[in-house]
Structures are given as structure tokens and as C-alpha cells.
Amino acid sequence: MSHLLIIDALNLIRRIHAVQAGQSLTPEQALIATRATLINTTHKLLAQAAPTHAIAVFDAEVRGWRKVRFPAYKEGRTPMPTELRTGLETLQDAFWELAIDSLLSQTDEADDLIATLARKVAHHGQAVTIISTDKGFCQLLCPEIRIRDYFNKRWLDLPFVQSQFGVTSAQLVDYWALTGVSGSGIKGVPGIGPKSAAALLQAHGSLEAILSIESDDKAVKRVHAHADEARLACELVRLRDDIELGFNLRDLRLPLPGEKSE
């Protein structure tokens, strides 16, 4: 069986760089240290996951469809440090030196690229491991797809989702549509917090099911009163998996031991 390792590149790199930038180093020294740590970390990931294929997916600075649909999307995010932005090419080269291709689209967010790639591979019964701290990928969980939070040394798996959110992975999109996602500037339903959202979904199953019923329950009435906002949030938090990638799995194959990369 093939096993694809997908690295959420900037999720990994920005956290490594934040540590190095706090070590009283010059910007140039911090970038060099980030590159060295990135190579060391990636070696560990390859050793631990033992994949047959791998790719590092980068975010480009694009006005993607979510920003067009909802201009406040990620409005408050801390911008990437200038020295890191200008040094991204050398960090991409670090992956290349390890025989790992990089994917960077000028039109699509990394999250959607990762979702598309993961589901395409999983659809063919092959294994996928996503390296990211982003819980948004938990909506992709299935027997073929797993998610590893490298920094907290934990799997973002089905028990994690149940413990953290009180819903199933299939209900996560509707859960976030109700609660909103503050880090992305996505507003949910006013007055609906994590506990209320989980209780509603446990009782009714889905956002659309909640919107289809008549009830005197205050939480249900709140959802009805903000149906448009909830549906928009649902659209925004759902990862796209229909992007045309222009390559296939065999293009991402890692060289076998003793085999030179092309």
C-alpha cells in the first residue's frame, strides 16, 4: 500500500521560525536556524511515518474564494515576518534536498489543496498522514486519513474530536458553522457556544436538520434567526476537495534507500 505524507508547510515553518526568532538571533541567523531545524524535523517525520510518497504544501498570498465570499476572512491574522517571507524559497529548497516536492498555488489555499490531495489518494484506498496543528483537517478523518500534530506529539483522531468537540468528525463543519472560528474571523450563530453547538448536533444531527424543525428551544430559535450566517460559515469552513492538481501520486514517490532522487 502507498502512504502519502502531506506536510502543511507554513504551519510547520512558522512555528519553527517563531522559536528561532526568540533566541536573540539576527533575522538572517534565525532563517538559517529555521532551515536547519526544518531539515532535522522533516528527517524525523520521514523516519516516524515511513511514507512511500511525500509533498510539502505551501500557502500563497492569494485573494482566494473565501476572501471574495467573505472579505473579513482571516482579517486579523498576524502577517508573516518579512525575513521569513523573503526566505521561503530557500526553505522550499530544503524540502527538495530531501526529495520532497513542494506545491504552491497562486489561486488556492493550502488547506483546500491538502484536502483535495488527501481525499483523492484515500479514495483509491491508500494511506495519508497530514502533518499539521490545524484542527480544521479533522473533517477529513476516515480510515485512510490521519492527522499528526507534531509539536504537541498527538494524533488528531476520532477520540480527540469527540473529546475536544463532543461531536463526530462528520459533524465538525456544522459545529464550526454554529460556533464560528475566531482565528479565521468566521462568525457563527450569536449565543451558540461549544456546549450548545455540541448539544444541538447530538440531538438533531446536522445544521440543516436544525433549520428544518420548529421548536420553542431558545438555541434552535437562535439558529433559525441566523440561518444565513450559519450557512455562510458552513460554506467557509468546509474544505474544498475538487481542485485540479495537475499531477498524480506517482509523481510524489520518495526514492528507495540507495536510490538517487531525480
Coordinates of C-alpha atoms in Angstrom, one line a residue:
M1 CA 0.0 0.0 0.0
S2 CA 1.2 3.5 -0.8
H3 CA 1.4 6.0 2.1
L4 CA 1.5 9.7 1.3
L5 CA 2.9 12.2 3.9
I6 CA 1.4 15.7 3.4
I7 CA 3.2 18.5 5.2
D8 CA 1.3 21.7 5.9
A9 CA 4.5 23.6 5.2
L10 CA 3.8 27.0 6.6
N11 CA 2.1 25.6 9.7
L12 CA 5.4 23.8 10.4
I13 CA 7.8 26.5 9.3
R14 CA 6.1 29.4 11.1
R15 CA 6.2 27.6 14.4
I16 CA 9.8 26.6 14.0
H17 CA 10.8 30.2 13.0
A18 CA 8.9 31.7 16.0
V19 CA 11.1 29.6 18.3
Q20 CA 14.3 30.6 16.5
A21 CA 13.3 34.3 16.2
G22 CA 13.0 34.3 20.0
Q23 CA 16.6 33.2 20.6
S24 CA 18.3 36.6 20.3
L25 CA 19.4 35.9 16.7
T26 CA 19.6 38.3 13.8
P27 CA 16.9 37.8 11.2
E28 CA 19.5 36.1 8.9
Q29 CA 20.7 33.8 11.7
A30 CA 17.0 33.0 12.6
L31 CA 16.3 32.0 9.0
I32 CA 19.5 29.8 8.8
A33 CA 18.5 28.1 12.1
T34 CA 14.9 27.7 10.8
R35 CA 16.2 25.9 7.7
A36 CA 18.4 23.6 9.7
T37 CA 15.6 22.8 12.2
L38 CA 13.2 22.2 9.3
I39 CA 15.5 19.7 7.7
N40 CA 16.1 17.9 11.0
T41 CA 12.3 17.9 11.7
T42 CA 11.5 16.6 8.3
H43 CA 14.0 13.8 8.7
K44 CA 12.2 12.8 11.9
L45 CA 8.8 12.9 10.2
L46 CA 10.0 10.7 7.4
A47 CA 11.5 8.2 9.9
Q48 CA 8.4 8.1 12.1
A49 CA 5.8 7.9 9.3
A50 CA 7.9 5.8 6.8
P51 CA 5.9 7.1 3.8
T52 CA 6.3 6.0 0.3
H53 CA 5.4 9.4 -1.1
A54 CA 5.6 12.9 0.3
I55 CA 4.8 16.6 -0.5
A56 CA 5.0 19.9 1.3
V57 CA 2.1 22.2 0.5
F58 CA 2.6 26.0 0.8
D59 CA 0.1 28.8 1.1
A60 CA 0.5 31.6 -1.5
E61 CA -0.6 35.2 -0.8
V62 CA -3.8 35.0 -2.8
R63 CA -7.2 36.5 -2.6
G64 CA -8.9 33.2 -2.6
W65 CA -12.5 32.3 -2.9
R66 CA -13.2 32.6 0.8
K67 CA -11.8 36.2 0.9
V68 CA -14.0 37.1 -2.1
R69 CA -17.0 35.4 -0.5
F70 CA -16.4 36.9 3.0
P71 CA -13.9 39.9 3.0
A72 CA -13.3 39.7 6.7
Y73 CA -11.9 36.2 6.3
K74 CA -8.5 35.9 8.3
E75 CA -8.5 39.7 8.5
G76 CA -6.8 39.8 11.9
R77 CA -4.1 37.2 11.2
T78 CA -0.6 38.1 12.2
P79 CA 1.4 38.7 8.9
M80 CA 4.4 36.6 8.2
P81 CA 7.7 38.1 9.3
T82 CA 9.4 39.8 6.3
E83 CA 12.6 37.8 6.7
L84 CA 10.7 34.6 6.6
R85 CA 8.7 35.7 3.6
T86 CA 11.8 36.6 1.6
G87 CA 13.5 33.3 2.7
L88 CA 10.7 31.0 1.7
E89 CA 12.5 29.9 -1.5
T90 CA 15.4 28.5 0.5
L91 CA 13.0 26.7 2.8
Q92 CA 11.3 25.1 -0.2
D93 CA 14.7 24.1 -1.5
A94 CA 15.3 22.4 1.9
F95 CA 12.4 20.1 1.1
W96 CA 13.7 19.5 -2.4
E97 CA 17.1 18.4 -0.9
L98 CA 15.1 15.7 0.9
A99 CA 13.5 14.6 -2.3
I100 CA 10.1 16.1 -1.3
D101 CA 8.3 18.2 -3.8
S102 CA 6.6 21.5 -2.9
L103 CA 3.1 22.6 -4.0
L104 CA 2.3 26.2 -4.1
S105 CA -0.8 27.5 -5.9
Q106 CA -1.4 31.1 -7.0
T107 CA -5.2 30.6 -6.7
D108 CA -5.9 28.1 -3.9
E109 CA -5.4 27.9 -0.2
A110 CA -3.1 25.2 1.1
D111 CA -6.0 23.8 3.2
D112 CA -8.0 23.1 0.1
L113 CA -5.0 21.7 -1.8
I114 CA -4.3 19.3 1.1
A115 CA -7.9 18.3 1.3
T116 CA -8.1 17.6 -2.4
L117 CA -4.9 15.6 -2.4
A118 CA -5.7 13.6 0.7
R119 CA -9.2 12.6 -0.4
K120 CA -8.1 11.7 -3.9
V121 CA -5.5 9.4 -2.5
A122 CA -7.8 8.0 0.2
H123 CA -10.5 7.4 -2.5
H124 CA -8.1 4.8 -4.0
G125 CA -7.6 3.0 -0.7
Q126 CA -4.2 4.4 0.0
A127 CA -3.0 5.8 3.3
V128 CA -2.5 9.5 4.1
T129 CA -0.8 11.3 7.0
I130 CA -1.2 15.1 7.3
I131 CA 1.3 16.9 9.4
S132 CA -0.4 20.0 10.9
T133 CA -1.7 21.5 14.1
D134 CA -4.8 22.8 12.2
K135 CA -7.9 21.1 13.7
G136 CA -9.8 22.0 10.5
F137 CA -8.3 19.0 8.8
C138 CA -10.2 16.7 11.3
Q139 CA -13.2 17.0 9.0
L140 CA -11.2 14.8 6.6
L141 CA -10.8 11.9 9.1
C142 CA -11.5 8.4 7.8
P143 CA -9.8 5.0 7.9
E144 CA -7.3 6.1 5.2
I145 CA -6.6 9.7 6.5
R146 CA -4.9 10.6 9.8
I147 CA -3.6 13.8 11.2
R148 CA -0.5 14.3 13.3
D149 CA 0.2 17.3 15.5
Y150 CA 4.0 17.2 15.5
F151 CA 4.5 19.9 18.1
N152 CA 2.1 18.5 20.7
K153 CA 3.1 14.9 19.9
R154 CA -0.5 13.8 19.4
W155 CA -2.9 12.3 16.8
L156 CA -5.9 14.5 15.9
D157 CA -8.0 11.4 15.6
L158 CA -11.7 10.4 16.2
P159 CA -11.3 10.1 20.0
F160 CA -9.6 13.5 20.0
V161 CA -12.5 15.1 18.1
Q162 CA -15.1 13.5 20.4
S163 CA -13.2 14.7 23.5
Q164 CA -12.4 18.2 22.2
F165 CA -15.7 19.0 20.5
G166 CA -18.3 16.4 21.6
V167 CA -19.3 15.6 18.0
T168 CA -18.3 13.3 15.2
S169 CA -15.8 14.3 12.6
A170 CA -18.7 14.3 10.1
Q171 CA -20.4 17.0 12.2
L172 CA -17.4 19.3 12.6
V173 CA -18.3 21.6 9.7
D174 CA -21.7 22.2 11.1
Y175 CA -20.3 22.5 14.6
W176 CA -17.9 25.3 13.4
A177 CA -20.8 26.9 11.4
L178 CA -22.6 27.2 14.7
T179 CA -19.7 28.4 17.0
G180 CA -17.7 30.3 14.4
V181 CA -13.9 30.1 14.0
S182 CA -12.4 33.1 15.7
G183 CA -8.9 32.6 14.2
S184 CA -10.3 32.9 10.7
G185 CA -12.7 35.7 11.5
I186 CA -15.7 33.5 10.7
K187 CA -18.7 34.3 12.9
G188 CA -21.2 31.6 13.8
V189 CA -24.5 32.0 15.5
P190 CA -24.6 34.6 18.3
G191 CA -25.2 33.0 21.6
I192 CA -24.3 29.5 20.5
G193 CA -21.1 28.3 22.2
P194 CA -19.3 25.0 22.0
K195 CA -21.5 23.2 24.5
S196 CA -24.7 24.4 22.9
A197 CA -23.5 23.5 19.4
A198 CA -22.5 20.0 20.5
A199 CA -25.9 19.5 22.2
L200 CA -27.8 20.7 19.2
L201 CA -25.9 18.4 16.9
Q202 CA -26.1 15.4 19.2
A203 CA -29.9 16.0 19.3
H204 CA -30.6 16.8 15.7
G205 CA -27.6 15.5 13.7
S206 CA -26.8 18.4 11.4
L207 CA -27.3 22.2 10.8
E208 CA -29.9 21.6 8.0
A209 CA -31.8 19.3 10.3
I210 CA -31.9 22.0 13.0
L211 CA -33.1 24.5 10.4
S212 CA -35.8 22.1 9.3
I213 CA -37.6 21.8 12.6
E214 CA -40.0 24.0 14.5
S215 CA -39.1 24.3 18.2
D216 CA -39.5 26.6 21.2
D217 CA -36.0 25.8 22.2
K218 CA -34.0 29.1 22.5
A219 CA -30.9 27.6 20.9
V220 CA -32.9 26.3 17.9
K221 CA -34.6 29.7 17.6
R222 CA -31.2 31.4 17.5
V223 CA -30.0 29.2 14.7
H224 CA -33.2 29.9 12.7
A225 CA -32.8 33.6 13.3
H226 CA -29.2 33.5 11.9
A227 CA -29.6 30.8 9.2
D228 CA -27.9 32.8 6.5
E229 CA -24.8 33.5 8.7
A230 CA -24.7 29.8 9.7
R231 CA -24.9 28.6 6.1
L232 CA -22.2 31.0 5.0
A233 CA -19.9 29.9 7.9
C234 CA -20.6 26.3 6.9
E235 CA -19.5 27.1 3.3
L236 CA -16.4 28.8 4.5
V237 CA -15.1 26.1 6.9
R238 CA -15.8 23.2 4.6
L239 CA -12.6 22.3 2.8
R240 CA -12.8 22.0 -1.0
D241 CA -11.7 18.7 -2.4
D242 CA -12.3 19.3 -6.1
I243 CA -9.2 21.2 -7.2
E244 CA -7.5 20.2 -10.4
L245 CA -4.0 19.4 -9.2
G246 CA -2.2 18.6 -12.5
F247 CA -0.1 15.7 -11.1
N248 CA -0.7 12.2 -9.6
L249 CA 0.6 10.2 -6.8
R250 CA 3.5 8.5 -8.6
D251 CA 5.0 12.0 -9.2
L252 CA 5.5 12.3 -5.4
R253 CA 7.2 8.9 -4.8
L254 CA 10.2 9.1 -2.5
P255 CA 13.4 7.4 -3.6
L256 CA 14.1 4.0 -2.2
P257 CA 17.1 3.5 0.1
G258 CA 20.2 3.7 -2.1
E259 CA 18.2 5.2 -5.0
K260 CA 19.1 8.7 -6.2
S261 CA 16.2 11.2 -6.5
E262 CA 15.5 12.6 -9.9

